[in-house]
mmCIF file of C-alpha atoms and ligand atoms in Angstrom:
data_model
loop_
_atom_site.group_PDB
_atom_site.id
_atom_site.type_symbol
_atom_site.label_atom_id
_atom_site.label_comp_id
_atom_site.label_asym_id
_atom_site.label_seq_id
_atom_site.Cartn_x
_atom_site.Cartn_y
_atom_site.Cartn_z
ATOM 1 C CA MET D 205 93.072 96.097 141.217
ATOM 2 C CA THR D 206 89.441 95.546 142.252
ATOM 3 C CA PHE D 207 87.355 97.699 144.376
ATOM 4 C CA ASP D 208 84.376 96.315 146.349
ATOM 5 C CA GLU D 209 82.316 99.464 146.360
ATOM 6 C CA THR D 210 80.642 101.560 143.683
ATOM 7 C CA HIS D 211 83.064 103.956 142.279
ATOM 8 C CA LEU D 212 83.744 106.308 139.361
ATOM 9 C CA GLU D 213 87.146 105.859 137.900
ATOM 10 C CA ILE D 214 88.458 109.145 136.435
ATOM 11 C CA ASN D 215 91.107 108.429 133.787
ATOM 12 C CA LEU D 216 93.431 111.447 133.398
ATOM 13 C CA GLU D 217 95.232 109.892 130.619
ATOM 14 C CA ALA D 218 92.042 109.754 128.578
ATOM 15 C CA LEU D 219 91.418 113.472 129.509
ATOM 16 C CA ALA D 220 94.896 114.289 128.084
ATOM 17 C CA HIS D 221 94.046 112.343 124.979
ATOM 18 C CA ASN D 222 90.783 114.269 124.432
ATOM 19 C CA TYR D 223 92.482 117.516 125.129
ATOM 20 C CA HIS D 224 95.080 116.878 122.398
ATOM 21 C CA VAL D 225 92.400 115.698 119.930
ATOM 22 C CA LEU D 226 90.560 119.008 120.415
ATOM 23 C CA ARG D 227 93.717 121.106 120.305
ATOM 24 C CA GLN D 228 94.678 119.542 117.009
ATOM 25 C CA LYS D 229 91.427 120.754 115.423
ATOM 26 C CA LEU D 230 92.423 124.447 116.330
ATOM 27 C CA ASP D 231 94.709 127.006 114.918
ATOM 28 C CA PRO D 232 97.777 127.204 117.172
ATOM 29 C CA LYS D 233 96.688 130.683 118.224
ATOM 30 C CA THR D 234 93.248 129.746 119.299
ATOM 31 C CA LEU D 235 92.730 129.545 123.052
ATOM 32 C CA LEU D 236 91.000 126.588 124.635
ATOM 33 C CA LEU D 237 88.544 127.129 127.513
ATOM 34 C CA ALA D 238 87.509 124.008 129.542
ATOM 35 C CA VAL D 239 83.950 123.997 130.776
ATOM 36 C CA VAL D 240 84.084 122.444 134.265
ATOM 37 C CA LYS D 241 80.565 123.390 135.594
ATOM 38 C CA ALA D 242 78.636 120.919 137.645
ATOM 39 C CA TYR D 243 81.614 119.148 139.069
ATOM 40 C CA SER D 244 83.216 118.796 135.613
ATOM 41 C CA TYR D 245 80.028 117.278 134.158
ATOM 42 C CA GLY D 246 79.696 114.999 137.256
ATOM 43 C CA HIS D 247 83.362 113.761 137.251
ATOM 44 C CA GLU D 248 85.592 115.396 139.767
ATOM 45 C CA THR D 249 86.507 118.970 139.748
ATOM 46 C CA ALA D 250 89.963 119.160 141.403
ATOM 47 C CA ALA D 251 91.772 116.378 139.687
ATOM 48 C CA VAL D 252 90.314 117.235 136.262
ATOM 49 C CA ALA D 253 91.123 121.007 136.653
ATOM 50 C CA ARG D 254 94.666 120.353 137.869
ATOM 51 C CA LYS D 255 95.288 118.017 134.892
ATOM 52 C CA LEU D 256 93.976 120.603 132.517
ATOM 53 C CA VAL D 257 96.210 123.213 133.944
ATOM 54 C CA ALA D 258 99.214 120.895 133.563
ATOM 55 C CA LEU D 259 98.200 120.316 129.898
ATOM 56 C CA GLY D 260 98.123 124.109 129.280
ATOM 57 C CA ILE D 261 94.392 125.007 129.385
ATOM 58 C CA ASN D 262 93.868 128.763 128.814
ATOM 59 C CA TYR D 263 90.602 129.399 130.562
ATOM 60 C CA PHE D 264 87.874 127.744 132.705
ATOM 61 C CA ALA D 265 84.108 128.225 132.768
ATOM 62 C CA VAL D 266 81.673 127.410 135.387
ATOM 63 C CA ALA D 267 78.026 128.210 135.710
ATOM 64 C CA TYR D 268 77.661 129.536 139.259
ATOM 65 C CA ALA D 269 79.997 131.384 141.529
ATOM 66 C CA PRO D 270 80.335 128.650 144.184
ATOM 67 C CA GLU D 271 81.751 126.494 141.476
ATOM 68 C CA GLY D 272 84.385 129.081 140.803
ATOM 69 C CA LEU D 273 85.149 129.360 144.549
ATOM 70 C CA LEU D 274 85.685 125.520 144.534
ATOM 71 C CA LEU D 275 88.376 125.896 141.775
ATOM 72 C CA ARG D 276 90.098 128.695 143.724
ATOM 73 C CA ASN D 277 89.946 126.612 146.864
ATOM 74 C CA HIS D 278 91.910 124.017 145.003
ATOM 75 C CA GLU D 279 94.433 126.641 144.149
ATOM 76 C CA ILE D 280 93.534 126.930 140.525
ATOM 77 C CA ASP D 281 94.387 130.553 139.539
ATOM 78 C CA THR D 282 93.522 130.224 135.809
ATOM 79 C CA PRO D 283 90.970 132.843 134.597
ATOM 80 C CA VAL D 284 87.405 131.583 135.176
ATOM 81 C CA LEU D 285 84.533 132.733 133.021
ATOM 82 C CA LEU D 286 81.312 132.673 135.068
ATOM 83 C CA LEU D 287 78.510 131.821 132.780
ATOM 84 C CA HIS D 288 75.586 132.563 134.990
ATOM 85 C CA PRO D 289 76.468 135.236 137.518
ATOM 86 C CA LEU D 290 73.714 136.097 139.993
ATOM 87 C CA PRO D 291 73.666 139.379 141.959
ATOM 88 C CA ALA D 292 73.602 137.269 145.180
ATOM 89 C CA HIS D 293 77.087 136.067 144.133
ATOM 90 C CA PHE D 294 78.728 139.487 143.424
ATOM 91 C CA GLU D 295 80.701 139.351 146.646
ATOM 92 C CA THR D 296 82.222 135.914 145.797
ATOM 93 C CA ILE D 297 82.771 137.060 142.259
ATOM 94 C CA VAL D 298 84.893 140.004 143.187
ATOM 95 C CA ALA D 299 86.656 138.208 146.133
ATOM 96 C CA GLN D 300 87.610 135.215 143.899
ATOM 97 C CA ARG D 301 88.163 137.301 140.744
ATOM 98 C CA LEU D 302 85.673 135.292 138.749
ATOM 99 C CA GLU D 303 84.897 136.968 135.418
ATOM 100 C CA PRO D 304 81.212 137.271 134.901
ATOM 101 C CA SER D 305 79.334 136.947 131.761
ATOM 102 C CA LEU D 306 77.210 140.058 131.514
ATOM 103 C CA TYR D 307 74.119 139.057 129.657
ATOM 104 C CA SER D 308 71.665 141.861 130.142
ATOM 105 C CA LEU D 309 71.807 145.659 130.343
ATOM 106 C CA ASP D 310 70.323 145.389 133.766
ATOM 107 C CA LEU D 311 73.051 143.119 134.880
ATOM 108 C CA VAL D 312 75.686 145.416 133.273
ATOM 109 C CA ARG D 313 74.311 148.412 135.203
ATOM 110 C CA HIS D 314 73.942 146.465 138.444
ATOM 111 C CA PHE D 315 77.517 145.113 138.344
ATOM 112 C CA ILE D 316 79.006 148.603 137.497
ATOM 113 C CA THR D 317 77.148 150.113 140.414
ATOM 114 C CA TYR D 318 78.432 147.416 142.730
ATOM 115 C CA LEU D 319 82.091 147.919 141.578
ATOM 116 C CA GLU D 320 81.957 151.691 141.667
ATOM 117 C CA ALA D 321 80.552 151.677 145.213
ATOM 118 C CA ARG D 322 83.775 149.816 146.060
ATOM 119 C CA ARG D 323 85.942 152.058 143.961
ATOM 120 C CA MET D 324 87.055 149.165 141.767
ATOM 121 C CA GLU D 325 88.384 149.715 138.239
ATOM 122 C CA GLN D 326 89.041 147.483 135.158
ATOM 123 C CA PHE D 327 87.238 144.406 136.456
ATOM 124 C CA PRO D 328 87.395 141.713 133.769
ATOM 125 C CA VAL D 329 84.013 140.847 132.335
ATOM 126 C CA HIS D 330 82.652 139.024 129.269
ATOM 127 C CA ILE D 331 79.753 140.277 127.160
ATOM 128 C CA LYS D 332 77.276 137.591 126.177
ATOM 129 C CA PHE D 333 75.348 138.027 122.983
ATOM 130 C CA ASN D 334 72.063 136.311 122.273
ATOM 131 C CA SER D 335 72.485 135.052 118.689
ATOM 132 C CA GLY D 336 69.304 132.866 118.678
ATOM 133 C CA LEU D 337 69.413 130.477 121.674
ATOM 134 C CA ASN D 338 67.173 132.870 123.490
ATOM 135 C CA ARG D 339 68.478 131.854 126.902
ATOM 136 C CA LEU D 340 70.896 134.585 128.023
ATOM 137 C CA GLY D 341 72.390 137.486 126.142
ATOM 138 C CA LEU D 342 72.174 141.075 124.992
ATOM 139 C CA SER D 343 70.437 141.826 121.642
ATOM 140 C CA GLN D 344 71.870 143.725 118.727
ATOM 141 C CA SER D 345 69.941 146.805 119.695
ATOM 142 C CA ASP D 346 71.580 146.695 123.159
ATOM 143 C CA ALA D 347 75.012 147.353 121.675
ATOM 144 C CA VAL D 348 74.590 151.165 121.448
ATOM 145 C CA ILE D 349 73.343 151.432 125.034
ATOM 146 C CA LEU D 350 76.135 149.286 126.265
ATOM 147 C CA GLN D 351 78.676 151.602 124.530
ATOM 148 C CA GLU D 352 77.101 154.545 126.343
ATOM 149 C CA LEU D 353 77.416 152.736 129.734
ATOM 150 C CA LEU D 354 81.064 151.873 129.011
ATOM 151 C CA ALA D 355 81.882 155.354 128.000
ATOM 152 C CA LYS D 356 80.797 156.570 131.445
ATOM 153 C CA THR D 357 82.744 154.046 133.664
ATOM 154 C CA LYS D 358 86.117 152.627 134.307
ATOM 155 C CA ALA D 359 84.772 149.873 136.528
ATOM 156 C CA ILE D 360 84.872 147.107 134.007
ATOM 157 C CA ARG D 361 87.115 145.971 131.234
ATOM 158 C CA ILE D 362 85.714 143.704 128.478
ATOM 159 C CA VAL D 363 87.839 140.600 128.029
ATOM 160 C CA SER D 364 85.663 138.818 125.538
ATOM 161 C CA VAL D 365 82.521 138.926 123.539
ATOM 162 C CA PHE D 366 80.801 135.593 123.095
ATOM 163 C CA SER D 367 77.661 133.765 122.110
ATOM 164 C CA HIS D 368 76.395 130.185 122.315
ATOM 165 C CA LEU D 369 75.085 127.968 119.601
ATOM 166 C CA ALA D 370 71.691 126.303 119.839
ATOM 167 C CA ALA D 371 72.200 123.195 117.589
ATOM 168 C CA SER D 372 75.791 122.937 116.614
ATOM 169 C CA GLU D 373 75.635 119.065 116.703
ATOM 170 C CA ASP D 374 72.711 118.941 114.266
ATOM 171 C CA PRO D 375 73.509 118.853 110.474
ATOM 172 C CA ASN D 376 69.903 119.738 109.734
ATOM 173 C CA GLU D 377 70.245 123.024 111.541
ATOM 174 C CA ARG D 378 73.368 124.178 109.693
ATOM 175 C CA ASP D 379 71.749 127.167 108.180
ATOM 176 C CA PHE D 380 70.404 128.282 111.605
ATOM 177 C CA THR D 381 73.912 127.920 113.112
ATOM 178 C CA LEU D 382 75.470 129.950 110.182
ATOM 179 C CA ASP D 383 72.933 132.615 110.854
ATOM 180 C CA GLN D 384 73.811 132.688 114.609
ATOM 181 C CA ILE D 385 77.462 133.106 113.557
ATOM 182 C CA ALA D 386 76.599 135.971 111.179
ATOM 183 C CA ARG D 387 74.532 137.750 113.872
ATOM 184 C CA PHE D 388 77.433 137.325 116.258
ATOM 185 C CA ASP D 389 79.864 138.891 113.757
ATOM 186 C CA ALA D 390 77.501 141.912 113.327
ATOM 187 C CA PHE D 391 77.192 142.407 117.053
ATOM 188 C CA TYR D 392 80.936 142.136 117.622
ATOM 189 C CA ASP D 393 81.622 144.674 114.904
ATOM 190 C CA THR D 394 79.231 147.191 116.211
ATOM 191 C CA LEU D 395 80.523 146.939 119.717
ATOM 192 C CA ASN D 396 84.169 146.862 118.807
ATOM 193 C CA GLN D 397 84.017 150.149 116.895
ATOM 194 C CA LYS D 398 83.878 152.025 120.187
ATOM 195 C CA LEU D 399 86.184 149.992 122.403
ATOM 196 C CA ASP D 400 89.836 150.876 123.125
ATOM 197 C CA ASN D 401 90.901 147.223 123.635
ATOM 198 C CA THR D 402 90.122 144.327 121.290
ATOM 199 C CA PRO D 403 88.171 141.647 123.198
ATOM 200 C CA LEU D 404 88.463 137.982 122.501
ATOM 201 C CA ARG D 405 85.666 136.485 120.431
ATOM 202 C CA HIS D 406 84.229 132.954 120.922
ATOM 203 C CA ILE D 407 81.082 131.021 119.964
ATOM 204 C CA LEU D 408 81.994 127.377 119.551
ATOM 205 C CA ASN D 409 81.186 124.521 121.992
ATOM 206 C CA THR D 410 82.459 120.978 121.482
ATOM 207 C CA SER D 411 80.145 120.182 118.535
ATOM 208 C CA GLY D 412 80.942 123.611 117.157
ATOM 209 C CA ILE D 413 84.667 122.692 117.100
ATOM 210 C CA PHE D 414 83.926 119.503 115.119
ATOM 211 C CA ASN D 415 81.341 120.983 112.738
ATOM 212 C CA PHE D 416 82.224 124.664 112.321
ATOM 213 C CA PRO D 417 86.028 124.957 112.774
ATOM 214 C CA GLU D 418 86.001 128.099 110.562
ATOM 215 C CA ALA D 419 84.223 129.923 113.440
ATOM 216 C CA GLN D 420 86.838 129.351 116.167
ATOM 217 C CA TYR D 421 87.834 133.016 116.328
ATOM 218 C CA ASP D 422 90.078 133.626 119.368
ATOM 219 C CA MET D 423 88.916 130.921 121.714
ATOM 220 C CA VAL D 424 86.560 127.825 121.808
ATOM 221 C CA ARG D 425 84.758 126.324 124.773
ATOM 222 C CA SER D 426 84.696 122.627 125.361
ATOM 223 C CA GLY D 427 82.910 120.632 128.018
ATOM 224 C CA ILE D 428 81.550 117.216 126.754
ATOM 225 C CA GLY D 429 84.404 116.691 124.334
ATOM 226 C CA LEU D 430 87.061 116.840 127.078
ATOM 227 C CA TYR D 431 85.078 114.224 128.919
ATOM 228 C CA GLY D 432 85.115 111.953 125.978
ATOM 229 C CA TYR D 433 81.850 112.457 124.115
ATOM 230 C CA GLY D 434 81.387 114.041 120.651
ATOM 231 C CA ASN D 435 77.583 114.116 120.221
ATOM 232 C CA ASP D 436 78.030 112.007 117.046
ATOM 233 C CA PRO D 437 79.367 108.416 116.672
ATOM 234 C CA LYS D 438 81.905 109.710 114.101
ATOM 235 C CA PHE D 439 83.390 112.198 116.631
ATOM 236 C CA ASP D 440 82.962 109.786 119.564
ATOM 237 C CA GLN D 441 85.488 107.507 117.857
ATOM 238 C CA GLU D 442 88.260 110.089 118.208
ATOM 239 C CA LEU D 443 87.605 110.590 121.940
ATOM 240 C CA VAL D 444 87.798 108.411 124.986
ATOM 241 C CA PRO D 445 85.318 108.693 127.841
ATOM 242 C CA ILE D 446 87.302 109.622 130.939
ATOM 243 C CA ALA D 447 84.895 108.005 133.407
ATOM 244 C CA ARG D 448 84.206 104.342 134.100
ATOM 245 C CA LEU D 449 81.505 103.644 136.639
ATOM 246 C CA LYS D 450 81.736 100.329 138.448
ATOM 247 C CA THR D 451 79.533 98.670 140.976
ATOM 248 C CA VAL D 452 79.341 95.271 142.633
ATOM 249 C CA ILE D 453 76.969 92.346 142.566
ATOM 250 C CA THR D 454 75.619 91.830 146.108
ATOM 251 C CA GLN D 455 73.063 88.951 145.611
ATOM 252 C CA ILE D 456 71.904 86.546 142.880
ATOM 253 C CA HIS D 457 68.275 85.392 142.716
ATOM 254 C CA HIS D 458 66.902 82.496 140.741
ATOM 255 C CA LEU D 459 63.248 83.084 139.725
ATOM 256 C CA LYS D 460 60.544 80.874 138.551
ATOM 257 C CA ALA D 461 58.077 81.778 135.869
ATOM 258 C CA GLY D 462 55.460 84.155 137.321
ATOM 259 C CA GLN D 463 57.580 85.598 140.096
ATOM 260 C CA THR D 464 58.132 89.268 140.051
ATOM 261 C CA VAL D 465 61.035 91.635 140.569
ATOM 262 C CA GLY D 466 61.272 94.906 142.507
ATOM 263 C CA TYR D 467 58.823 97.730 143.489
ATOM 264 C CA ASN D 468 55.361 97.572 142.127
ATOM 265 C CA ARG D 469 56.327 94.137 140.752
ATOM 266 C CA GLY D 470 57.866 96.047 137.883
ATOM 267 C CA HIS D 471 58.952 92.897 136.021
ATOM 268 C CA ILE D 472 57.158 89.502 135.847
ATOM 269 C CA ALA D 473 59.391 86.549 134.909
ATOM 270 C CA ASP D 474 57.807 84.795 131.890
ATOM 271 C CA GLN D 475 60.222 81.934 132.355
ATOM 272 C CA THR D 476 62.944 80.967 134.800
ATOM 273 C CA MET D 477 65.376 83.801 135.071
ATOM 274 C CA THR D 478 68.418 84.781 137.135
ATOM 275 C CA THR D 479 68.795 88.327 138.433
ATOM 276 C CA ALA D 480 71.811 90.108 140.121
ATOM 277 C CA THR D 481 71.242 92.985 142.576
ATOM 278 C CA LEU D 482 73.733 95.779 142.227
ATOM 279 C CA ALA D 483 74.839 98.426 144.646
ATOM 280 C CA ILE D 484 73.687 101.488 142.724
ATOM 281 C CA GLY D 485 70.289 103.196 142.272
ATOM 282 C CA HIS D 486 68.529 106.324 141.490
ATOM 283 C CA ALA D 487 70.033 108.140 144.441
ATOM 284 C CA ASP D 488 73.377 107.658 142.651
ATOM 285 C CA GLY D 489 71.986 109.099 139.537
ATOM 286 C CA ILE D 490 70.742 106.058 137.704
ATOM 287 C CA SER D 491 67.363 107.484 136.938
ATOM 288 C CA ARG D 492 64.171 105.442 136.815
ATOM 289 C CA LEU D 493 64.304 106.325 133.102
ATOM 290 C CA TYR D 494 66.799 103.403 132.752
ATOM 291 C CA GLY D 495 64.493 100.823 134.205
ATOM 292 C CA HIS D 496 62.656 98.144 132.275
ATOM 293 C CA GLY D 497 65.536 97.266 130.071
ATOM 294 C CA LYS D 498 66.306 100.745 128.745
ATOM 295 C CA GLY D 499 69.612 100.655 130.567
ATOM 296 C CA ALA D 500 72.073 97.765 130.930
ATOM 297 C CA VAL D 501 75.339 97.030 132.629
ATOM 298 C CA LEU D 502 78.321 94.878 131.547
ATOM 299 C CA ILE D 503 79.171 91.824 133.649
ATOM 300 C CA HIS D 504 82.125 89.747 132.283
ATOM 301 C CA GLY D 505 81.846 91.827 129.174
ATOM 302 C CA LYS D 506 78.224 90.779 128.567
ATOM 303 C CA LYS D 507 75.133 93.045 128.613
ATOM 304 C CA ALA D 508 72.743 92.609 131.524
ATOM 305 C CA PRO D 509 69.710 94.822 131.077
ATOM 306 C CA ILE D 510 68.007 96.406 134.154
ATOM 307 C CA VAL D 511 64.973 94.502 135.257
ATOM 308 C CA GLY D 512 61.868 96.302 136.392
ATOM 309 C CA ASN D 513 62.092 99.586 138.346
ATOM 310 C CA VAL D 514 65.267 101.310 139.520
ATOM 311 C CA CYS D 515 65.290 101.499 143.340
ATOM 312 C CA MET D 516 66.923 104.282 145.302
ATOM 313 C CA ASP D 517 69.990 102.306 146.244
ATOM 314 C CA MET D 518 69.956 99.212 144.044
ATOM 315 C CA ILE D 519 69.101 97.889 140.560
ATOM 316 C CA MET D 520 68.383 94.350 139.596
ATOM 317 C CA VAL D 521 69.747 93.160 136.268
ATOM 318 C CA ASP D 522 69.163 90.106 134.043
ATOM 319 C CA VAL D 523 72.088 87.657 134.386
ATOM 320 C CA THR D 524 70.214 84.592 133.091
ATOM 321 C CA HIS D 525 72.846 84.117 130.411
ATOM 322 C CA ILE D 526 75.891 85.282 132.395
ATOM 323 C CA ASP D 527 77.848 83.096 134.725
ATOM 324 C CA CYS D 528 78.451 85.469 137.706
ATOM 325 C CA LYS D 529 78.401 85.579 141.439
ATOM 326 C CA SER D 530 78.130 88.029 144.282
ATOM 327 C CA GLY D 531 81.166 90.130 144.905
ATOM 328 C CA GLU D 532 81.971 90.415 141.161
ATOM 329 C CA GLU D 533 81.948 93.736 139.426
ATOM 330 C CA ALA D 534 79.575 95.306 136.957
ATOM 331 C CA ILE D 535 80.428 98.245 134.634
ATOM 332 C CA VAL D 536 77.610 100.835 134.446
ATOM 333 C CA LEU D 537 79.264 103.171 131.947
ATOM 334 C CA GLY D 538 82.723 103.685 130.441
ATOM 335 C CA PRO D 539 84.622 103.443 127.154
ATOM 336 C CA GLU D 540 83.103 99.980 126.632
ATOM 337 C CA LEU D 541 79.560 101.125 127.515
ATOM 338 C CA PRO D 542 79.310 104.783 126.599
ATOM 339 C CA ALA D 543 76.952 107.073 128.560
ATOM 340 C CA SER D 544 75.779 108.494 125.242
ATOM 341 C CA ALA D 545 74.283 105.153 124.081
ATOM 342 C CA THR D 546 72.627 104.401 127.509
ATOM 343 C CA ALA D 547 71.251 107.979 127.740
ATOM 344 C CA GLU D 548 69.805 107.794 124.132
ATOM 345 C CA ALA D 549 68.139 104.555 124.820
ATOM 346 C CA ALA D 550 66.263 106.210 127.681
ATOM 347 C CA GLY D 551 65.383 109.411 125.695
ATOM 348 C CA THR D 552 68.064 111.637 127.261
ATOM 349 C CA ILE D 553 71.610 112.789 126.671
ATOM 350 C CA SER D 554 75.088 112.000 127.939
ATOM 351 C CA TYR D 555 75.304 115.405 129.622
ATOM 352 C CA GLU D 556 72.308 114.599 131.821
ATOM 353 C CA LEU D 557 73.421 111.079 132.770
ATOM 354 C CA LEU D 558 76.997 112.234 133.646
ATOM 355 C CA THR D 559 75.965 115.262 135.626
ATOM 356 C CA SER D 560 73.430 113.209 137.541
ATOM 357 C CA LEU D 561 76.068 110.987 138.983
ATOM 358 C CA SER D 562 75.667 111.863 142.622
ATOM 359 C CA GLN D 563 78.297 112.777 145.225
ATOM 360 C CA ARG D 564 77.557 109.451 146.962
ATOM 361 C CA ILE D 565 79.627 107.668 144.401
ATOM 362 C CA LYS D 566 83.255 107.510 145.360
ATOM 363 C CA ARG D 567 85.611 109.075 142.821
ATOM 364 C CA ILE D 568 88.900 107.399 142.151
ATOM 365 C CA VAL D 569 91.552 109.061 139.949
ATOM 366 C CA VAL D 570 93.676 106.750 137.702
ATOM 367 C CA ASN D 571 96.560 107.406 135.364
ATOM 368 C CA SER D 572 97.394 110.746 136.841
HETATM 369 C C1 PLP A 91 77.906 124.204 128.980
HETATM 370 C C2 PLP A 91 78.390 125.200 127.970
HETATM 371 C C3 PLP A 91 79.447 124.941 127.032
HETATM 372 C C4 PLP A 91 79.994 123.606 126.859
HETATM 373 O O1 PLP A 91 79.279 122.877 125.846
HETATM 374 P P1 PLP A 91 79.722 121.354 125.380
HETATM 375 O O2 PLP A 91 78.725 121.000 124.440
HETATM 376 O O3 PLP A 91 79.744 120.591 126.676
HETATM 377 O O4 PLP A 91 81.085 121.565 124.802
HETATM 378 C C5 PLP A 91 79.886 126.007 126.234
HETATM 379 N N1 PLP A 91 79.434 127.234 126.353
HETATM 380 C C6 PLP A 91 78.382 127.548 127.179
HETATM 381 C C7 PLP A 91 77.802 129.001 127.206
HETATM 382 C C8 PLP A 91 77.849 126.594 127.991
HETATM 383 O O5 PLP A 91 76.773 126.919 128.807
#
């Protein structure tokens, strides 16, 4: 089947493949949490989440409460860990039973006060420990004060204690990661002495699963791996990108030496060349970073580099050596042209390229 408009194919069979690859790295008892923040890393929340539920996912995580509401609106009732709760979202959090990550004593106090005012008890929460990323999290010295706060309230129940690694994909930072894991152990042990339940423990993201399987504890959190990227060519091989972004050639131009292409005459032809104009631009998430040959598309399986500057709605690519015509398709990313490689060529990462893919691009679910 061919489509004549720009679209992102979401391959649910590839998602299932990645899910099983990750599961096989885990102890059968270890729970798997799927990170589906930012529209499932730019893919499509509903279809991805539903498929993961069918596969047996244990938990979801999102960054912000409206993303959790989106899951609930799609009738997903799996537990949702909310990574970055804001006081402005407390109402949604409670109404949708999203489980906030409490990352500071201030936030703990604030949330307890909110719940107590509504006479709520045993609301499920997660305690975030800052083991070295220095982004969000309680410190070791907060543990004792947290215990005192917990002793005085029935409002919250701690479902898990977790932390986040700063460089789990980087073999040169192995010692730093091991130190993060040791700090996490110490915090958990301090806190756990005074709790009447035993919370789940988790610290690994996708690269952690690949590189530090001994630290999987009770649960692991995977985002990028489920979408088919392993942050390392050796792990990429085991996974399949679930998205393929396709666009269409709308016009061909034959240029003479000295003629220029695009805004600000971004490219000057040094000899005769042929360009194809494609129906995708920076408003779709193909940043200007990919201009001037940093990014390329595939046409009839051959690489066509982006020529000059990326426009808002279009790019021009070099098809001098490719026999093609308007109406034909171009692949912008997919298993045959991984987002990781394109991103790296432009000095960024797969995460940014994928999450930038704008809502203007039509999503089409295949192999469901
Ligand atoms: C985004 C995020 C993840 C997922 O990381 P991946 O590298 O995509 O697996 C896990 N944990 C936290 C706290 C996150 O913010």
